[in-house]
């Protein structure tokens, strides 16, 4: 059985909800920890690689990296929209 994005969002929301109920941490911090943090780390790594490849002049690699960075940015934007809908 394939896990969908909705399944992942549900699991994160339920983890964060129970953490909030138990008083372990605020819900927004939990959402950041499980959903935003890993993607921000990926974005930083990909951006660093993109800069290195640009200085080397690898145009083909740079275009591929930009596409991947764009996908990460779109995921982050979608997550932020979902978080704002919760608030």
Short mmCIF file of N, CA, C and O in Angstrom, two decimals:
data_model
loop_
_atom_site.label_atom_id
_atom_site.label_comp_id
_atom_site.label_asym_id
_atom_site.label_seq_id
_atom_site.Cartn_x
_atom_site.Cartn_y
_atom_site.Cartn_z
N UNK A 1 0.83 -1.17 0.00
CA UNK A 1 0.00 0.00 0.00
C UNK A 1 0.89 1.25 0.00
O UNK A 1 1.75 1.41 0.84
N UNK A 2 0.67 2.12 -0.95
CA UNK A 2 1.46 3.34 -1.07
C UNK A 2 0.97 4.39 -0.06
O UNK A 2 -0.23 4.55 0.15
N UNK A 3 1.90 5.07 0.54
CA UNK A 3 1.57 6.12 1.49
C UNK A 3 1.45 7.43 0.73
O UNK A 3 2.36 7.82 0.01
N UNK A 4 0.31 8.09 0.89
CA UNK A 4 0.07 9.34 0.19
C UNK A 4 0.50 10.54 1.03
O UNK A 4 0.78 10.41 2.22
N UNK A 5 0.51 11.69 0.42
CA UNK A 5 0.85 12.93 1.14
C UNK A 5 -0.16 13.17 2.25
O UNK A 5 0.20 13.59 3.35
N UNK A 6 -1.43 12.89 1.98
CA UNK A 6 -2.48 13.09 2.98
C UNK A 6 -2.24 12.20 4.20
O UNK A 6 -2.47 12.62 5.33
N UNK A 7 -1.78 10.97 3.97
CA UNK A 7 -1.45 10.07 5.08
C UNK A 7 -0.33 10.65 5.93
O UNK A 7 -0.39 10.63 7.16
N UNK A 8 0.70 11.18 5.27
CA UNK A 8 1.82 11.78 6.00
C UNK A 8 1.37 13.00 6.80
O UNK A 8 1.76 13.16 7.95
N UNK A 9 0.55 13.85 6.18
CA UNK A 9 0.05 15.05 6.88
C UNK A 9 -0.78 14.63 8.08
O UNK A 9 -0.65 15.19 9.17
N UNK A 10 -1.62 13.60 7.92
CA UNK A 10 -2.44 13.12 9.03
C UNK A 10 -1.57 12.62 10.19
O UNK A 10 -1.83 12.94 11.35
N UNK A 11 -0.53 11.86 9.87
CA UNK A 11 0.33 11.33 10.93
C UNK A 11 1.05 12.45 11.68
O UNK A 11 1.14 12.44 12.89
N UNK A 12 1.53 13.44 10.94
CA UNK A 12 2.23 14.55 11.59
C UNK A 12 1.26 15.34 12.45
O UNK A 12 1.57 15.69 13.59
N UNK A 13 0.07 15.60 11.93
CA UNK A 13 -0.91 16.35 12.71
C UNK A 13 -1.29 15.60 13.97
O UNK A 13 -1.41 16.19 15.05
N UNK A 14 -1.46 14.28 13.87
CA UNK A 14 -1.85 13.52 15.05
C UNK A 14 -0.71 13.49 16.08
O UNK A 14 -0.95 13.63 17.27
N UNK A 15 0.53 13.34 15.62
CA UNK A 15 1.67 13.39 16.54
C UNK A 15 1.74 14.74 17.25
O UNK A 15 1.96 14.82 18.45
N UNK A 16 1.57 15.80 16.46
CA UNK A 16 1.66 17.14 17.03
C UNK A 16 0.50 17.41 17.97
O UNK A 16 0.66 18.06 19.00
N UNK A 17 -0.67 16.90 17.64
CA UNK A 17 -1.84 17.10 18.50
C UNK A 17 -1.61 16.44 19.86
O UNK A 17 -1.83 17.04 20.90
N UNK A 18 -1.14 15.19 19.84
CA UNK A 18 -0.91 14.50 21.11
C UNK A 18 0.23 15.13 21.89
O UNK A 18 0.19 15.22 23.12
N UNK A 19 1.24 15.61 21.21
CA UNK A 19 2.32 16.30 21.90
C UNK A 19 1.80 17.58 22.55
O UNK A 19 2.18 17.91 23.67
N UNK A 20 0.91 18.26 21.88
CA UNK A 20 0.33 19.49 22.41
C UNK A 20 -0.56 19.18 23.62
O UNK A 20 -0.50 19.88 24.63
N UNK A 21 -1.36 18.14 23.53
CA UNK A 21 -2.25 17.76 24.63
C UNK A 21 -1.42 17.39 25.87
O UNK A 21 -1.75 17.77 26.99
N UNK A 22 -0.34 16.65 25.66
CA UNK A 22 0.51 16.24 26.78
C UNK A 22 1.35 17.39 27.31
O UNK A 22 2.01 17.26 28.33
N UNK A 23 1.34 18.51 26.62
CA UNK A 23 2.12 19.66 27.06
C UNK A 23 3.60 19.53 26.72
O UNK A 23 4.42 20.27 27.26
N UNK A 24 3.95 18.60 25.83
CA UNK A 24 5.36 18.38 25.50
C UNK A 24 5.95 19.55 24.73
O UNK A 24 7.07 19.95 24.95
N UNK A 25 5.19 20.12 23.80
CA UNK A 25 5.67 21.26 23.02
C UNK A 25 4.50 21.87 22.26
O UNK A 25 3.52 21.21 21.98
N UNK A 26 4.62 23.12 21.92
CA UNK A 26 3.54 23.77 21.15
C UNK A 26 3.37 23.11 19.78
O UNK A 26 4.33 22.59 19.21
N UNK A 27 2.17 23.17 19.27
CA UNK A 27 1.86 22.47 18.02
C UNK A 27 2.63 23.04 16.83
O UNK A 27 3.09 22.28 15.97
N UNK A 28 2.83 24.33 16.77
CA UNK A 28 3.56 24.89 15.63
C UNK A 28 5.02 24.47 15.63
O UNK A 28 5.61 24.23 14.59
N UNK A 29 5.60 24.35 16.81
CA UNK A 29 6.98 23.87 16.89
C UNK A 29 7.05 22.42 16.41
O UNK A 29 8.00 22.02 15.73
N UNK A 30 6.06 21.64 16.75
CA UNK A 30 6.02 20.25 16.32
C UNK A 30 5.90 20.17 14.80
O UNK A 30 6.58 19.38 14.15
N UNK A 31 5.02 20.99 14.22
CA UNK A 31 4.88 21.00 12.76
C UNK A 31 6.19 21.39 12.10
O UNK A 31 6.60 20.81 11.10
N UNK A 32 6.88 22.37 12.68
CA UNK A 32 8.16 22.79 12.13
C UNK A 32 9.17 21.65 12.21
O UNK A 32 9.90 21.39 11.26
N UNK A 33 9.17 20.95 13.33
CA UNK A 33 10.14 19.88 13.53
C UNK A 33 9.94 18.74 12.53
O UNK A 33 10.90 18.22 11.97
N UNK A 34 8.69 18.35 12.31
CA UNK A 34 8.43 17.18 11.47
C UNK A 34 8.29 17.49 9.99
O UNK A 34 8.57 16.64 9.16
N UNK A 35 7.84 18.69 9.66
CA UNK A 35 7.53 18.97 8.25
C UNK A 35 8.44 20.00 7.61
O UNK A 35 8.89 19.82 6.49
N UNK A 36 8.71 21.09 8.29
CA UNK A 36 9.46 22.19 7.68
C UNK A 36 10.96 21.99 7.82
O UNK A 36 11.71 22.18 6.86
N UNK A 37 11.41 21.59 9.00
CA UNK A 37 12.84 21.46 9.27
C UNK A 37 13.61 20.62 8.27
O UNK A 37 14.63 21.08 7.73
N UNK A 38 13.15 19.41 7.99
CA UNK A 38 13.90 18.58 7.03
C UNK A 38 13.96 19.18 5.63
O UNK A 38 14.99 19.09 4.95
N UNK A 39 12.88 19.84 5.21
CA UNK A 39 12.89 20.44 3.88
C UNK A 39 13.77 21.69 3.82
O UNK A 39 14.41 21.96 2.81
N UNK A 40 13.81 22.44 4.92
CA UNK A 40 14.71 23.60 4.96
C UNK A 40 16.15 23.14 4.89
O UNK A 40 16.98 23.74 4.20
N UNK A 41 16.46 22.06 5.58
CA UNK A 41 17.83 21.52 5.53
C UNK A 41 18.16 21.08 4.11
O UNK A 41 19.25 21.36 3.60
N UNK A 42 17.22 20.41 3.45
CA UNK A 42 17.43 19.98 2.06
C UNK A 42 17.64 21.19 1.16
O UNK A 42 18.52 21.18 0.29
N UNK A 43 16.83 22.23 1.37
CA UNK A 43 16.95 23.44 0.55
C UNK A 43 18.32 24.06 0.72
O UNK A 43 18.94 24.49 -0.26
N UNK A 44 18.82 24.14 1.95
CA UNK A 44 20.14 24.73 2.19
C UNK A 44 21.24 23.92 1.49
O UNK A 44 22.16 24.49 0.88
N UNK A 45 21.16 22.61 1.58
CA UNK A 45 22.16 21.75 0.95
C UNK A 45 22.13 21.90 -0.57
O UNK A 45 23.17 22.07 -1.22
N UNK A 46 20.93 21.86 -1.14
CA UNK A 46 20.79 21.97 -2.59
C UNK A 46 21.26 23.35 -3.06
O UNK A 46 21.94 23.46 -4.09
N UNK A 47 20.94 24.39 -2.31
CA UNK A 47 21.38 25.74 -2.69
C UNK A 47 22.90 25.84 -2.65
O UNK A 47 23.52 26.48 -3.52
N UNK A 48 23.51 25.22 -1.66
CA UNK A 48 24.97 25.22 -1.56
C UNK A 48 25.60 24.51 -2.76
O UNK A 48 26.56 25.00 -3.36
N UNK A 49 25.04 23.37 -3.11
CA UNK A 49 25.55 22.62 -4.27
C UNK A 49 25.37 23.44 -5.55
O UNK A 49 26.25 23.48 -6.41
N UNK A 50 24.22 24.11 -5.65
CA UNK A 50 23.95 24.93 -6.83
C UNK A 50 25.00 26.04 -6.97
O UNK A 50 25.52 26.27 -8.07
N UNK A 51 25.33 26.69 -5.88
CA UNK A 51 26.35 27.75 -5.93
C UNK A 51 27.72 27.20 -6.34
O UNK A 51 28.43 27.81 -7.15
N UNK A 52 28.08 26.04 -5.83
CA UNK A 52 29.37 25.44 -6.18
C UNK A 52 29.41 25.09 -7.67
O UNK A 52 30.42 25.29 -8.34
N UNK A 53 28.32 24.53 -8.17
CA UNK A 53 28.27 24.15 -9.59
C UNK A 53 28.28 25.38 -10.49
O UNK A 53 28.83 25.35 -11.58
N UNK A 54 27.64 26.47 -10.04
CA UNK A 54 27.67 27.70 -10.83
C UNK A 54 29.10 28.24 -10.95
O UNK A 54 29.50 28.71 -12.01
N UNK A 55 29.84 28.20 -9.84
CA UNK A 55 31.22 28.69 -9.90
C UNK A 55 32.10 27.81 -10.77
O UNK A 55 33.06 28.28 -11.36
N UNK A 56 31.77 26.53 -10.86
CA UNK A 56 32.52 25.60 -11.73
C UNK A 56 32.11 25.72 -13.18
O UNK A 56 32.80 25.22 -14.07
N UNK A 57 30.94 26.33 -13.44
CA UNK A 57 30.48 26.50 -14.81
C UNK A 57 29.74 25.30 -15.37
O UNK A 57 29.62 25.18 -16.59
N UNK A 58 29.24 24.42 -14.52
CA UNK A 58 28.49 23.24 -14.98
C UNK A 58 27.02 23.61 -15.21
O UNK A 58 26.17 23.43 -14.35
N UNK A 59 26.75 24.13 -16.39
CA UNK A 59 25.41 24.64 -16.72
C UNK A 59 24.36 23.53 -16.65
O UNK A 59 23.25 23.74 -16.15
N UNK A 60 24.70 22.35 -17.14
CA UNK A 60 23.75 21.23 -17.14
C UNK A 60 23.37 20.84 -15.71
O UNK A 60 22.19 20.62 -15.40
N UNK A 61 24.35 20.76 -14.84
CA UNK A 61 24.07 20.41 -13.44
C UNK A 61 23.26 21.50 -12.75
O UNK A 61 22.36 21.20 -11.97
N UNK A 62 23.57 22.75 -13.05
CA UNK A 62 22.88 23.87 -12.42
C UNK A 62 21.40 23.85 -12.77
O UNK A 62 20.55 24.06 -11.90
N UNK A 63 21.07 23.57 -14.01
CA UNK A 63 19.65 23.55 -14.41
C UNK A 63 18.90 22.42 -13.71
O UNK A 63 17.76 22.61 -13.25
N UNK A 64 19.52 21.27 -13.56
CA UNK A 64 18.90 20.15 -12.85
C UNK A 64 18.71 20.48 -11.37
O UNK A 64 17.65 20.21 -10.79
N UNK A 65 19.71 21.09 -10.79
CA UNK A 65 19.65 21.45 -9.37
C UNK A 65 18.57 22.50 -9.14
O UNK A 65 17.83 22.45 -8.16
N UNK A 66 18.45 23.47 -10.06
CA UNK A 66 17.42 24.51 -9.92
C UNK A 66 16.03 23.90 -9.96
O UNK A 66 15.13 24.33 -9.24
N UNK A 67 15.83 22.92 -10.82
CA UNK A 67 14.54 22.23 -10.87
C UNK A 67 14.23 21.55 -9.54
O UNK A 67 13.11 21.64 -9.03
N UNK A 68 15.22 20.88 -8.99
CA UNK A 68 15.02 20.18 -7.72
C UNK A 68 14.76 21.18 -6.59
O UNK A 68 13.89 20.98 -5.75
N UNK A 69 15.52 22.28 -6.57
CA UNK A 69 15.32 23.32 -5.55
C UNK A 69 13.92 23.91 -5.66
O UNK A 69 13.25 24.17 -4.66
N UNK A 70 13.44 24.07 -6.87
CA UNK A 70 12.09 24.59 -7.09
C UNK A 70 11.04 23.64 -6.52
O UNK A 70 10.04 24.08 -5.93
N UNK A 71 11.26 22.33 -6.67
CA UNK A 71 10.33 21.36 -6.09
C UNK A 71 10.29 21.46 -4.57
O UNK A 71 9.22 21.40 -3.96
N UNK A 72 11.45 21.62 -3.96
CA UNK A 72 11.52 21.77 -2.50
C UNK A 72 10.80 23.04 -2.07
O UNK A 72 10.03 23.03 -1.10
N UNK A 73 11.01 24.14 -2.80
CA UNK A 73 10.35 25.40 -2.47
C UNK A 73 8.84 25.29 -2.59
O UNK A 73 8.10 25.84 -1.78
N UNK A 74 8.37 24.56 -3.61
CA UNK A 74 6.92 24.35 -3.77
C UNK A 74 6.36 23.53 -2.61
O UNK A 74 5.25 23.80 -2.13
N UNK A 75 7.10 22.51 -2.17
CA UNK A 75 6.67 21.71 -1.02
C UNK A 75 6.57 22.58 0.23
O UNK A 75 5.60 22.50 0.98
N UNK A 76 7.57 23.42 0.44
CA UNK A 76 7.57 24.31 1.60
C UNK A 76 6.39 25.28 1.54
O UNK A 76 5.71 25.50 2.54
N UNK A 77 6.13 25.84 0.38
CA UNK A 77 5.01 26.76 0.23
C UNK A 77 3.69 26.06 0.54
O UNK A 77 2.81 26.61 1.22
N UNK A 78 3.56 24.83 0.07
CA UNK A 78 2.34 24.06 0.34
C UNK A 78 2.17 23.77 1.83
O UNK A 78 1.09 23.89 2.39
N UNK A 79 3.29 23.43 2.48
CA UNK A 79 3.24 23.16 3.92
C UNK A 79 2.86 24.42 4.70
O UNK A 79 2.03 24.39 5.61
N UNK A 80 3.48 25.55 4.31
CA UNK A 80 3.15 26.80 4.99
C UNK A 80 1.68 27.16 4.80
O UNK A 80 1.03 27.64 5.73
N UNK A 81 1.14 26.92 3.61
CA UNK A 81 -0.29 27.17 3.38
C UNK A 81 -1.13 26.29 4.28
O UNK A 81 -2.12 26.76 4.85
N UNK A 82 -0.77 25.02 4.40
CA UNK A 82 -1.51 24.11 5.29
C UNK A 82 -1.45 24.56 6.74
O UNK A 82 -2.45 24.52 7.46
N UNK A 83 -0.28 25.01 7.18
CA UNK A 83 -0.13 25.48 8.55
C UNK A 83 -0.97 26.72 8.79
O UNK A 83 -1.64 26.86 9.81
N UNK A 84 -0.95 27.64 7.82
CA UNK A 84 -1.75 28.85 7.97
C UNK A 84 -3.24 28.54 7.97
O UNK A 84 -4.02 29.22 8.65
N UNK A 85 -3.65 27.50 7.25
CA UNK A 85 -5.07 27.09 7.28
C UNK A 85 -5.46 26.56 8.64
O UNK A 85 -6.61 26.69 9.05
N UNK A 86 -4.50 25.95 9.35
CA UNK A 86 -4.79 25.43 10.70
C UNK A 86 -4.94 26.56 11.72
O UNK A 86 -5.68 26.42 12.70
N UNK A 87 -4.18 27.62 11.50
CA UNK A 87 -4.17 28.73 12.49
C UNK A 87 -5.43 29.55 12.45
O UNK A 87 -6.28 29.50 11.72
#
